[in-house]
Amino acid sequence: MKFTCNQQILSKAINTVSKAVTNRTTIPILKGILLRAKDNTLTLTASDLDLSIEKIIETHVSEEGETVVLSRLFSEIIRKLPNEEITVELKEDNNLTIECSSSQFNIVCFPADEFPNIGEIEEKSKLVLNRELFKEMIRKTSFAASLDESKGVIVGVLIELEENSLNMIALDGFRMAVVKEDMKNSEEKKIIIASKILSEISKIISEVEDENVGIILDNKKAVVILEGTRIVLRLLEGEFIKYKDILPKECKTTVTLNKGDFLESIERASLFAKEGKNNLVKLSISGNDMTITSRSEEGNVKENVMISTDGEGLDIGFNSKYLIDVLKVIEEDEIKLELNTGVSPCLVKPIEGNQFVYLILPVRLSGN
Amino acid sequence: MKFTCNQQILSKAINTVSKAVTNRTTIPILKGILLRAKDNTLTLTASDLDLSIEKIIETHVSEEGETVVLSRLFSEIIRKLPNEEITVELKEDNNLTIECSSSQFNIVCFPADEFPNIGEIEEKSKLVLNRELFKEMIRKTSFAASLDESKGVIVGVLIELEENSLNMIALDGFRMAVVKEDMKNSEEKKIIIASKILSEISKIISEVEDENVGIILDNKKAVVILEGTRIVLRLLEGEFIKYKDILPKECKTTVTLNKGDFLESIERASLFAKEGKNNLVKLSISGNDMTITSRSEEGNVKENVMISTDGEGLDIGFNSKYLIDVLKVIEEDEIKLELNTGVSPCLVKPIEGNQFVYLILPVRLSGN
C-alpha cells in the first residue's frame, strides 16, 4: 500500500472516524483505524462494534493495499505535521512509513484481515431527514434517556415513523421527552438507537456540509449516509415503553409563563438544592404568581415568577435538574405547564401545537 | 450592615478575591469572603493565609458593618442574579439577606471577628513594574519552578533586584529559567514568591486596567498594589541556590536555529517519547543538520532541522517536555543553543542580548 494525501484532508478524515474508536476495549485492533487504498481513494474505517464510521477521501494511490494503524498515534502524528503532502507506505513486517517535509515516521501496524467487517446493508427503506432538524431532535430528546446501561432499551431514543409524523422519545423513569415533526411516511416503523451513539452522530453531521441525512433501516442495523461518510450502527433490541399511555390526558391546572424567567429562577433556587435531597425545589402556584423556594443548612431562597394560571393553585416539588434540562433545550419564549395534583406528573408543552411534550415526575413534598 | 450595589460590579469583585479562597482548608472561615461596608465602600477580603486579596468597590452603604459569607455560595448567587441593583443586609443571628428584582436569598454567615487579619505593611521600599512586563516575566519563569512542596524554596521564583536589572529565576533540579530586564534599582534585594501564587497574581493583574503594578516589599510579606485591589502574600523564607554558579561559562558548540521549526519537530518526536523513559528524544548535531530521533515499541521517528553550527558535532538526549516548555515561552524566531558534551547542560539563549537563559540538563544516552 502506498498513497499520497494532503495533511489537512487526511487529518479531518481521521478526526471523523476516530469518534468510533473506543479505548475501553479489550480487543486491541478496535483501537485502530483500517486504511484501505484502492482506485485513488483511501477508505478509513473505525468501529467499536456498536458504532462504525467509514470515510472515503480522494488520494493518489500508487500501490493498493490495506492495514490497521493505532488511532491515537496516527491521529496525533498527522495532526502535528505541516499542511503539505504526506506519503504513507506499508513496508514489510507491518511497518508503515509516513513521510512529510523533513519528518519521517515508522509505526507498527496490525494486519487488516483481523479488523471486523462492518457489513453491508440492503437498502429496503430509506429515510431522508434535514440535517439541522435531525440534530435538533437529537438535542431535544437524548438528554432524557437513562444513563444506566443495565436499564435495557431506555438508554436509547425511540425513533418512530408514523403516517404523518416522525417522533423521537426518550425517558429514564423520572422524566420523558417526546418530540414530533410533521412528515409523510410511506411505512410505519420503530427503531431504538442508543443515546450516546446519537450524540456521536450529531457531532459527525455537524462537521459535514450535506443538507440532508439519509438513513437506511434494517432490523438490526441502521446506516446513516452522508457525502463521503457512512455510519453503521447497531439498533437496540427490545420493546420500548408505550409512552402514549403514560401521558396524562387531562389536567386541572394550566400555567403559562416566560421560559427564560422560569429557567433563571429555577437555576438560582437550585443553588440550595442538594443532590442527596433530590435537588428539591418547591413551586407554589396561586393565581398570577408562582413562588419557587428551596432550602439547605446554608440558607434558603424565594423566587417569584409572573404566571397566568387557568385552574386551581397547588404546591408541587421537583428535582431542579430535570426542570433545568428541559427548559434549556426549549427555544420557545412562552411555554405552558399542565398539572393535576402535587403528586402527579407535570407536562411542559408549547403554547400551541404538539412539537414537544416533556413529562416530569414530581418529588413528594413532606406533608403532602 | 446594609448596602446596595450593582450586580456586575459585585460579581467581578467576588471573582477577583475568590482566587485566594482555598477549598482544601480545615479552617472553615477561610472558605469565606469578609464583607466590610463602611463610608460608602464595600471591602471584600479573602485569604488562604499565604495569599490574601482585598478589593474595594463603591457602594451605597445605609448601615455599616461586617460579616463573612461562604465564597462559593455567595459567588454563585450573585453571578446568577440579573444585572440590576442588589441589596445586601445582615440581620440577626448571622443571617444575610440578598434581594434583587424578584429574588430573595437568606444565607448563614460567620462572625467577622473570626476572619484572619491580613495585616498592614510598612512602605519601606516600593517597586513599580509595568504590568505586561511583570506578567511576561512570570510566564517565562514560573513553569520551571518545582511542583514538589517538600523541596523548599525551589517551589518559588526568585525575584532579584540588582543595581541595573530585575531578574527572575526558577529551577526544579532538571532545568532552570533566568529572565532579566534592564532597570535601575536604588537598592539590591532578593525575595522568593511561590510559583502558584505568582500565577494567581498574573491572572488578577490581567483583569485590571492599571498600566503599572506597585510592589511593597517587607521581610516576610509583599503587597501588590493595584487600583482598588491589594494582594498580600507571604514570601518564602530560605536561601535560593546560587544560580549564577551553575550557568556554564564556556561552550564548545553553538547551534543557531529557527525556534518554530525546532519546537514543531520536538513535538512530533515526543509522540514516541514515554514518561517512564524520561520522555527521551535524541538530538544529533552535525554541521548544518540536526536530526531528532525517538523510539518506542509503537515505532520511531526521525526529524531533520536546518541549523548552523559553530564548533564540534555531538549527540545529546533530552526530556522532550523540558525542551517544549522552554520553546513555548520564547517569542524570538531565532535562538541559539550552547552545548559542551552529551552529558553537560544545554543553554537556550537569544541570538543577542541576555534577556533570558534557560538551562536544561541532558538525559544520559545509553552508550555515552
XYZ file of C-alpha atoms in Angstrom:
736
model
C 0.000 0.000 0.000
C 1.266 3.451 -0.885
C -0.648 6.708 -1.154
C -0.114 10.450 -1.084
C -2.576 12.815 0.524
C -2.872 16.374 1.776
C -2.316 16.685 5.542
C -5.479 18.728 6.266
C -7.776 16.347 4.375
C -6.283 13.264 5.993
C -6.368 14.813 9.464
C -10.050 15.753 9.107
C -10.968 12.234 7.943
C -9.115 10.659 10.887
C -10.914 13.016 13.231
C -14.290 11.878 11.861
C -13.735 8.123 12.041
C -11.893 8.211 15.370
C -15.230 9.047 17.040
C -15.981 5.327 16.729
C -12.736 4.284 18.405
C -13.080 3.202 21.976
C -10.184 2.984 24.360
C -12.163 0.891 26.793
C -11.932 -2.199 24.627
C -10.128 -5.439 25.375
C -9.818 -6.128 21.628
C -6.591 -4.304 20.616
C -7.488 -3.993 16.924
C -10.544 -1.862 17.818
C -8.108 0.866 18.942
C -7.071 1.070 15.319
C -8.234 2.638 12.081
C -8.446 0.458 8.977
C -6.781 2.165 5.999
C -7.693 0.789 2.576
C -6.104 2.345 -0.527
C -7.743 1.451 -3.831
C -8.721 3.175 -7.100
C -7.231 6.519 -5.986
C -9.369 6.607 -2.871
C -8.454 5.988 0.729
C -11.155 4.470 2.924
C -10.726 4.959 6.663
C -12.833 2.783 8.974
C -13.153 2.631 12.743
C -15.563 0.598 14.826
C -16.438 -0.209 18.415
C -18.843 -2.898 17.098
C -21.914 -0.839 18.146
C -20.907 2.127 16.004
C -18.752 2.029 12.875
C -17.690 5.017 10.803
C -16.310 4.850 7.292
C -14.874 7.868 5.475
C -13.719 7.932 1.862
C -11.270 10.554 0.616
C -9.558 11.040 -2.720
C -5.845 10.324 -2.704
C -3.155 9.428 -5.147
C -2.744 5.670 -4.733
C 0.453 4.271 -6.257
C 0.062 0.858 -4.671
C -3.200 -0.647 -3.457
C -3.370 -2.333 -0.075
C -4.681 -2.133 3.455
C -3.544 -2.070 7.068
C -4.686 -1.049 10.562
C -2.940 1.793 12.458
C -3.310 2.759 16.109
C -5.848 5.564 16.055
C -4.408 7.778 18.795
C -0.846 7.663 17.485
C -1.735 8.027 13.783
C -4.101 10.881 14.535
C -1.514 12.804 16.585
C 1.220 12.292 14.017
C -0.919 13.526 11.120
C -2.321 16.430 13.158
C 1.151 17.698 14.045
C 2.551 17.534 10.515
C 2.634 20.700 8.380
C -0.105 21.341 5.797
C 1.757 19.583 2.965
C 1.611 16.331 1.010
C 2.054 13.221 3.136
C 3.287 9.926 1.681
C 2.174 6.799 3.519
C 3.670 3.430 2.607
C 3.239 -0.032 4.048
C 6.586 -1.819 4.204
C 7.459 -5.360 5.239
C 6.581 -6.741 8.681
C 3.542 -4.464 9.115
C 5.700 -1.354 9.238
C 4.087 1.827 7.991
C 6.247 4.787 6.991
C 4.820 8.299 6.997
C 6.877 10.944 5.243
C 6.180 14.657 5.060
C 8.605 17.501 4.543
C 11.530 16.843 6.919
C 9.721 14.257 9.075
C 9.865 10.507 8.797
C 7.845 8.144 10.993
C 7.754 4.351 11.222
C 4.836 2.825 13.034
C 3.900 -0.736 13.773
C 0.550 -1.821 12.279
C -1.955 -4.644 12.667
C -2.893 -6.951 9.765
C -6.044 -5.658 8.064
C -7.724 -9.082 7.940
C -8.182 -9.026 11.733
C -10.370 -5.896 11.526
C -14.110 -6.552 11.934
C -16.283 -6.336 8.846
C -18.774 -3.536 9.393
C -21.021 -5.178 6.843
C -23.258 -4.137 4.009
C -26.925 -3.396 4.380
C -29.735 -3.887 1.943
C -31.498 -0.642 1.052
C -35.040 -1.720 1.959
C -36.350 1.572 3.277
C -34.580 4.885 3.290
C -35.477 7.856 5.385
C -34.269 11.290 4.324
C -34.046 13.909 7.083
C -32.983 17.509 7.086
C -29.650 17.585 8.898
C -30.454 20.515 11.189
C -33.846 19.033 12.068
C -32.278 15.678 12.950
C -29.646 17.380 15.143
C -32.328 19.405 16.890
C -34.476 16.346 17.553
C -31.456 14.520 19.000
C -30.610 17.515 21.219
C -34.171 17.783 22.451
C -34.541 14.128 23.434
C -31.241 12.338 24.069
C -30.573 14.043 27.444
C -33.671 12.339 28.877
C -32.519 8.778 28.135
C -31.269 6.670 31.011
C -27.526 6.571 31.634
C -27.803 3.239 33.396
C -26.626 0.538 30.959
C -28.469 -2.112 32.990
C -31.825 -0.498 32.220
C -32.190 -2.038 28.734
C -33.714 -0.087 25.864
C -34.285 3.112 27.828
C -30.600 4.011 27.348
C -31.824 4.579 23.807
C -34.033 7.023 21.965
C -37.090 5.624 20.180
C -37.398 6.887 16.617
C -40.943 6.317 15.463
C -42.156 6.771 11.917
C -45.910 7.264 11.799
C -48.037 8.011 8.767
C -47.899 11.775 9.258
C -45.048 12.346 11.662
C -41.574 11.461 12.831
C -41.429 11.129 16.617
C -38.437 10.791 18.903
C -38.906 9.693 22.504
C -36.538 9.202 25.448
C -37.189 8.534 29.125
C -35.374 7.397 32.231
C -38.154 6.639 34.713
C -38.212 10.168 36.166
C -38.850 12.243 33.060
C -39.701 11.762 29.433
C -39.124 13.752 26.235
C -41.444 13.419 23.232
C -40.593 15.424 20.120
C -42.698 15.336 16.976
C -42.174 16.617 13.449
C -44.830 16.564 10.720
C -43.706 14.300 7.899
C -45.354 11.942 5.419
C -44.011 8.414 5.748
C -44.875 5.605 3.377
C -44.418 2.967 6.056
C -44.627 2.893 9.822
C -41.503 1.838 11.683
C -39.917 1.954 15.127
C -36.229 1.747 15.899
C -34.233 2.411 19.075
C -30.737 3.929 18.932
C -28.501 4.285 21.996
C -28.462 7.902 23.157
C -24.662 8.077 23.255
C -24.471 6.874 19.647
C -26.965 9.560 18.603
C -24.753 12.154 20.290
C -21.765 10.964 18.238
C -23.876 11.060 15.072
C -24.935 14.587 15.935
C -21.263 15.626 16.179
C -20.389 13.973 12.864
C -23.285 15.516 10.953
C -22.282 18.921 12.354
C -18.977 18.597 10.526
C -20.317 17.822 7.066
C -21.961 20.143 4.568
C -24.806 17.845 3.472
C -28.226 19.443 3.771
C -29.921 16.082 4.220
C -29.044 12.899 6.012
C -30.081 9.553 4.542
C -30.859 6.741 6.954
C -31.242 3.163 5.726
C -33.066 0.970 8.184
C -32.713 -2.732 8.715
C -33.927 -4.898 11.557
C -30.690 -4.900 13.497
C -28.747 -2.042 11.962
C -29.119 1.435 10.577
C -26.777 3.198 8.207
C -26.508 6.971 8.144
C -25.348 8.108 4.712
C -23.517 11.389 4.212
C -21.263 12.708 1.465
C -18.151 10.503 1.703
C -19.178 9.159 5.111
C -21.147 6.091 6.140
C -22.096 5.468 9.768
C -23.250 1.940 10.596
C -24.866 1.485 13.961
C -26.390 -1.369 15.880
C -30.012 -0.867 16.886
C -31.138 -1.657 20.415
C -33.463 -4.631 20.511
C -36.479 -4.816 22.785
C -39.890 -3.346 23.387
C -39.960 0.385 24.168
C -42.430 1.529 26.791
C -45.880 2.504 25.419
C -45.178 6.169 26.024
C -48.528 7.462 24.844
C -50.215 5.576 27.668
C -48.291 7.434 30.356
C -49.036 10.927 29.068
C -51.940 12.273 31.199
C -54.959 13.063 29.041
C -56.437 15.748 31.268
C -55.238 18.496 33.538
C -56.751 20.567 36.298
C -54.270 23.423 36.201
C -52.561 25.084 33.247
C -49.791 27.598 33.889
C -48.474 29.866 31.135
C -45.148 31.544 31.754
C -41.971 33.008 30.281
C -39.427 30.232 29.807
C -36.322 32.412 30.326
C -37.540 33.894 33.625
C -38.609 30.464 34.840
C -35.250 28.882 33.952
C -33.242 31.634 35.645
C -35.345 31.423 38.806
C -35.031 27.637 38.939
C -31.267 27.893 38.413
C -30.937 30.325 41.314
C -33.214 28.258 43.537
C -31.176 25.158 42.696
C -28.147 26.691 44.428
C -29.683 25.389 47.644
C -30.968 22.149 46.131
C -28.773 19.228 47.186
C -28.282 16.029 45.229
C -28.754 13.942 48.386
C -32.180 15.536 48.768
C -33.309 15.011 45.135
C -32.252 18.582 44.256
C -35.627 19.586 45.641
C -37.220 22.883 44.706
C -40.825 23.664 45.622
C -43.219 25.501 43.309
C -46.266 27.185 44.829
C -48.777 28.193 42.188
C -51.510 30.615 43.085
C -53.298 32.954 40.685
C -50.790 35.035 38.769
C -47.864 34.236 40.976
C -45.514 31.307 41.299
C -43.048 31.212 44.175
C -40.109 28.878 43.942
C -38.420 28.006 47.213
C -35.554 25.835 48.301
C -33.547 25.488 51.480
C -30.471 23.789 52.853
C -28.409 24.186 56.013
C -26.603 27.029 54.196
C -29.730 29.152 53.812
C -32.856 29.492 51.712
C -34.203 31.220 48.646
C -37.541 32.518 47.448
C -38.096 33.409 43.819
C -41.213 34.995 42.307
C -42.229 34.309 38.733
C -45.141 36.001 36.996
C -47.514 33.442 35.526
C -51.049 33.160 34.315
C -52.982 30.250 35.744
C -56.060 28.503 34.495
C -57.418 26.238 37.227
C -56.669 25.577 40.874
C -53.497 26.600 42.690
C -51.191 23.912 44.055
C -47.828 23.173 45.663
C -45.507 20.737 43.907
C -41.857 19.707 44.335
C -39.363 18.848 41.586
C -35.825 17.711 41.139
C -34.473 21.032 39.806
C -32.066 19.230 37.462
C -34.953 17.741 35.481
C -36.656 21.116 35.081
C -33.391 22.789 34.067
C -32.556 20.076 31.496
C -35.937 20.541 29.822
C -36.018 24.343 29.920
C -32.525 24.521 28.421
C -33.471 22.661 25.239
C -36.707 24.549 24.627
C -36.369 27.534 22.283
C -39.868 28.958 22.695
C -40.152 32.148 24.815
C -43.518 31.176 26.286
C -44.453 27.693 27.461
C -47.211 26.058 29.410
C -47.169 23.627 32.308
C -50.043 21.170 32.716
C -50.584 19.929 36.263
C -53.076 17.892 38.222
C -52.031 17.387 41.839
C -48.839 17.760 43.845
C -48.073 14.073 43.301
C -48.964 13.697 39.614
C -46.691 14.262 36.627
C -46.209 17.724 35.146
C -46.217 18.252 31.395
C -44.195 21.000 29.725
C -45.638 21.982 26.346
C -45.550 24.740 23.766
C -48.374 27.292 23.950
C -49.698 25.922 20.665
C -49.039 22.775 18.679
C -47.626 19.452 19.729
C -43.997 19.634 18.547
C -42.856 18.641 22.031
C -44.152 17.306 25.344
C -41.894 16.837 28.343
C -43.149 14.873 31.313
C -41.504 15.314 34.717
C -42.421 13.321 37.804
C -42.707 15.388 40.976
C -40.769 14.792 44.195
C -43.169 14.197 47.083
C -43.122 17.156 49.486
C -43.136 16.284 53.180
C -46.680 16.941 54.381
C -48.327 16.048 51.040
C -24.702 46.028 57.752
C -26.722 47.062 54.729
C -25.549 48.092 51.266
C -26.798 48.348 47.698
C -24.579 47.541 44.758
C -24.769 46.789 41.033
C -24.712 43.055 40.270
C -21.935 43.198 37.637
C -19.584 45.212 39.839
C -20.142 42.980 42.866
C -19.778 39.796 40.814
C -16.469 40.964 39.328
C -15.110 41.872 42.770
C -16.077 38.473 44.186
C -14.392 36.798 41.241
C -11.145 38.663 41.971
C -10.933 37.949 45.697
C -12.144 34.366 45.428
C -8.815 33.461 43.798
C -7.417 33.489 47.335
C -10.073 31.112 48.644
C -8.919 27.563 49.095
C -11.275 24.656 49.455
C -8.534 22.446 50.802
C -8.513 24.149 54.173
C -9.504 22.692 57.534
C -10.317 26.207 58.800
C -13.952 26.776 57.725
C -13.789 30.573 57.810
C -11.100 30.543 55.096
C -13.772 29.286 52.685
C -15.443 32.631 53.193
C -15.167 36.207 51.972
C -15.071 39.011 54.524
C -17.509 41.787 53.592
C -16.951 45.136 55.278
C -19.328 48.023 54.496
C -18.161 51.446 55.593
C -18.111 55.039 54.241
C -19.978 54.046 51.074
C -17.390 51.452 50.138
C -17.549 47.694 50.362
C -14.272 45.913 51.065
C -14.147 42.235 50.108
C -11.282 40.148 51.514
C -10.314 36.525 51.049
C -7.247 34.731 52.313
C -5.639 31.316 52.399
C -3.018 32.738 54.819
C -0.274 32.559 52.141
C -2.187 34.787 49.729
C -4.769 37.422 50.669
C -6.726 39.573 48.251
C -8.631 42.698 49.173
C -10.881 44.544 46.752
C -12.641 47.853 47.418
C -15.725 48.893 45.457
C -18.044 51.866 45.773
C -21.496 51.040 47.093
C -24.333 52.793 48.790
C -23.946 51.851 52.459
C -27.018 52.552 54.588
C -25.703 50.680 57.610
C -22.060 49.969 58.356
C -20.982 46.514 59.447
C -19.153 43.356 58.510
C -19.637 39.637 58.090
C -18.145 36.577 56.392
C -20.055 34.714 53.628
C -19.277 31.344 52.092
C -17.366 32.217 48.918
C -18.750 29.522 46.609
C -22.392 30.096 47.516
C -22.221 33.904 47.567
C -20.363 33.975 44.274
C -22.890 31.693 42.528
C -25.870 33.614 43.871
C -24.532 36.987 42.756
C -23.386 35.625 39.382
C -26.834 34.229 38.600
C -28.755 37.378 39.519
C -29.810 39.792 36.771
C -27.721 42.913 36.063
C -29.640 45.124 38.482
C -29.213 46.671 41.943
C -28.686 44.151 44.731
C -29.474 44.937 48.360
C -27.498 43.002 50.947
C -28.437 43.216 54.615
C -27.096 41.494 57.715
C -29.960 40.501 60.011
C -29.939 38.893 63.425
C -28.244 35.538 64.104
C -25.685 35.973 61.314
C -28.365 35.800 58.631
C -27.627 37.693 55.448
C -30.448 38.597 53.075
C -29.757 39.281 49.424
C -32.549 40.900 47.451
C -32.626 41.651 43.756
C -35.613 42.015 41.460
C -37.913 39.063 42.248
C -35.289 37.015 44.138
C -34.733 36.832 47.858
C -31.960 34.813 49.484
C -31.097 34.158 53.118
C -27.683 32.772 53.835
C -25.959 31.821 57.034
C -22.764 33.771 57.758
C -19.729 33.565 60.021
C -18.871 36.291 62.536
C -16.371 38.716 61.016
C -14.101 38.776 64.059
C -13.015 35.189 63.361
C -11.563 36.173 59.995
C -7.750 36.423 59.974
C -6.228 39.858 59.830
C -4.282 40.137 56.604
C -2.197 42.868 58.198
C -0.732 46.161 57.235
C 2.735 46.585 55.844
C 5.136 49.448 56.226
C 6.064 51.020 52.906
C 9.832 50.670 53.228
C 10.667 50.075 49.605
C 8.328 50.109 46.668
C 8.980 48.593 43.302
C 6.973 49.814 40.315
C 6.719 47.405 37.397
C 4.977 47.597 34.062
C 2.057 45.197 34.266
C 2.652 43.466 30.931
C 6.352 43.087 31.672
C 5.646 41.536 35.070
C 3.135 39.092 33.533
C 5.639 38.147 30.848
C 8.418 37.563 33.361
C 6.098 35.345 35.428
C 5.068 33.387 32.326
C 8.665 32.882 31.263
C 9.914 31.585 34.619
C 7.161 30.130 36.824
C 6.755 26.915 34.777
C 10.319 25.924 35.691
C 9.760 26.010 39.454
C 9.459 22.707 41.291
C 5.954 21.366 41.931
C 7.181 19.314 44.864
C 6.136 21.137 48.061
C 8.772 19.195 50.015
C 11.579 20.793 48.011
C 11.630 24.073 49.964
C 12.266 27.398 48.259
C 12.516 25.966 44.738
C 8.712 25.843 44.560
C 9.195 29.587 44.332
C 10.552 32.092 41.851
C 13.468 34.251 42.966
C 12.911 37.936 42.219
C 16.245 39.671 42.358
C 16.727 43.423 42.239
C 20.232 44.303 41.164
C 21.625 47.762 40.539
C 20.858 47.716 36.834
C 18.410 44.883 36.374
C 15.419 42.971 37.641
C 15.977 39.206 37.415
C 13.529 36.358 37.911
C 14.821 32.822 38.368
C 13.113 29.450 38.783
C 14.504 25.922 38.785
C 13.486 22.398 39.707
C 16.738 20.431 39.619
C 16.358 19.449 35.951
C 16.044 22.832 34.282
C 16.356 26.491 35.161
C 14.872 29.709 33.810
C 16.684 33.049 34.186
C 14.946 36.141 32.850
C 16.453 39.607 33.055
C 15.118 43.101 32.428
C 17.235 46.254 32.443
C 16.082 48.513 35.253
C 17.696 50.964 37.655
C 17.139 49.980 41.265
C 18.111 52.125 44.220
C 18.633 49.121 46.456
C 19.501 45.477 45.939
C 17.006 42.937 47.205
C 16.037 39.290 46.852
C 12.646 37.800 47.545
C 11.128 34.414 46.748
C 7.435 34.045 45.879
C 5.727 30.659 45.442
C 5.194 29.946 41.758
C 1.499 29.149 42.216
C 0.942 32.493 43.967
C 2.665 34.291 41.090
C 0.305 32.523 38.670
C -2.703 33.815 40.643
C -1.212 37.315 40.675
C -0.710 37.087 36.930
C -4.419 36.278 36.496
C -5.511 39.136 38.757
C -3.349 41.746 37.048
C -4.725 40.567 33.689
C -8.163 41.668 34.829
C -7.308 45.216 35.877
C -6.580 48.206 33.720
C -3.592 49.562 35.632
C -0.539 50.124 33.469
C 1.817 49.623 36.383
C 1.894 47.349 39.377
C 3.294 48.590 42.678
C 5.003 46.079 44.935
C 5.845 46.922 48.531
C 8.448 44.616 49.991
C 8.909 43.593 53.567
C 10.988 40.789 55.051
C 8.203 38.273 55.292
C 5.497 39.738 53.068
C 4.959 41.575 49.846
C 1.945 43.641 48.874
C 0.955 44.090 45.258
C -0.962 47.339 44.845
C -3.452 47.868 42.043
C -6.347 50.250 41.535
C -8.884 49.150 44.165
C -7.067 45.869 44.811
C -4.405 44.895 47.317
C -2.738 41.476 47.223
C -0.813 40.479 50.334
C 1.412 37.467 50.001
C 3.748 35.545 52.214
C 7.321 35.330 50.966
C 9.150 32.030 51.024
C 11.989 32.037 53.515
C 15.310 30.374 52.852
C 18.417 30.631 50.749
C 17.886 30.307 46.991
C 20.520 28.366 45.079
C 23.427 30.480 43.762
C 22.134 30.190 40.239
C 24.926 32.157 38.583
C 27.403 29.496 39.710
C 25.629 26.746 37.810
C 25.460 28.540 34.468
C 28.358 27.160 32.376
C 30.759 29.954 31.425
C 32.043 28.380 28.220
C 30.738 26.282 25.399
C 32.294 24.118 22.727
C 29.340 24.077 20.341
C 26.869 26.818 19.451
C 23.824 25.950 17.373
C 21.636 28.642 15.797
C 18.189 27.579 14.618
C 14.601 28.575 13.941
C 12.593 28.227 17.144
C 9.272 27.370 15.472
C 10.723 24.570 13.326
C 12.627 23.187 16.314
C 9.522 23.223 18.550
C 7.333 21.501 15.938
C 9.953 18.810 15.326
C 10.407 18.164 19.053
C 6.609 17.986 19.499
C 6.323 15.386 16.742
C 9.299 13.420 18.053
C 7.785 13.486 21.538
C 4.845 11.383 20.289
C 7.132 8.394 20.825
C 8.759 9.744 23.997
C 7.356 7.948 27.041
C 7.161 9.362 30.535
C 8.559 6.152 32.008
C 11.628 6.638 29.839
C 12.200 10.346 30.712
C 10.344 11.402 27.524
C 13.659 10.817 25.783
C 14.406 12.434 22.443
C 17.874 12.334 20.951
C 19.461 15.265 19.110
C 22.349 14.562 16.724
C 24.126 17.745 15.725
C 26.443 17.685 12.771
C 27.336 20.645 10.557
C 24.191 22.281 9.218
C 21.889 19.459 10.150
C 20.247 18.337 13.359
C 18.353 15.057 13.441
C 15.911 14.452 16.251
C 15.008 10.831 16.889
C 12.845 8.946 19.318
C 11.523 5.417 19.511
C 9.087 3.283 21.463
C 7.559 -0.140 20.957
C 4.964 1.612 18.749
C 7.510 2.853 16.218
C 10.099 5.538 15.688
C 10.548 8.985 14.248
C 13.319 10.947 12.590
C 13.065 14.707 12.175
C 15.529 16.949 10.337
C 16.032 20.569 11.367
C 18.246 23.013 9.490
C 20.768 24.599 11.811
C 24.037 26.444 11.664
C 26.690 25.078 13.965
C 29.787 26.695 15.342
C 32.005 24.005 16.915
C 32.033 20.251 17.128
C 29.078 17.982 16.405
C 27.619 15.875 19.203
C 24.774 13.585 20.254
C 22.690 14.554 23.282
C 19.444 13.297 24.830
C 16.708 15.407 26.487
C 13.423 15.019 28.245
C 11.264 16.448 25.449
C 8.886 18.057 27.963
C 11.643 20.357 29.222
C 12.565 21.472 25.708
C 8.899 22.033 24.768
C 8.183 24.053 27.946
C 11.083 26.394 27.185
C 10.456 26.753 23.453
C 6.780 27.564 24.076
C 7.513 30.629 26.215
C 10.179 32.059 23.924
C 8.886 34.628 21.437
C 12.061 35.063 19.386
C 12.084 33.444 15.910
C 15.766 32.541 16.084
C 17.536 31.168 19.132
C 20.846 29.630 19.986
C 21.778 26.526 21.929
C 25.094 26.399 23.763
C 26.444 22.902 24.359
C 29.587 21.238 25.620
C 29.289 17.454 25.756
C 26.467 14.928 25.627
C 26.329 14.871 29.420
C 26.647 18.582 30.195
C 23.836 21.121 30.478
C 22.468 22.868 27.419
C 21.735 26.593 27.459
C 18.968 28.134 25.370
C 19.597 31.838 24.678
C 18.523 34.652 22.391
C 20.808 35.308 19.415
C 21.788 38.609 21.011
C 21.446 40.039 24.478
C 20.895 38.340 27.801
C 17.151 38.836 28.403
C 16.831 35.093 29.049
C 18.894 31.968 29.626
C 17.295 28.553 30.029
C 19.398 25.681 31.275
C 18.309 22.097 30.605
C 20.102 19.031 31.932
C 20.510 16.233 29.387
C 19.301 12.657 29.797
C 22.212 10.236 29.549
C 22.000 8.224 26.318
C 22.782 4.538 26.602
C 26.272 4.118 25.161
C 27.522 7.548 26.275
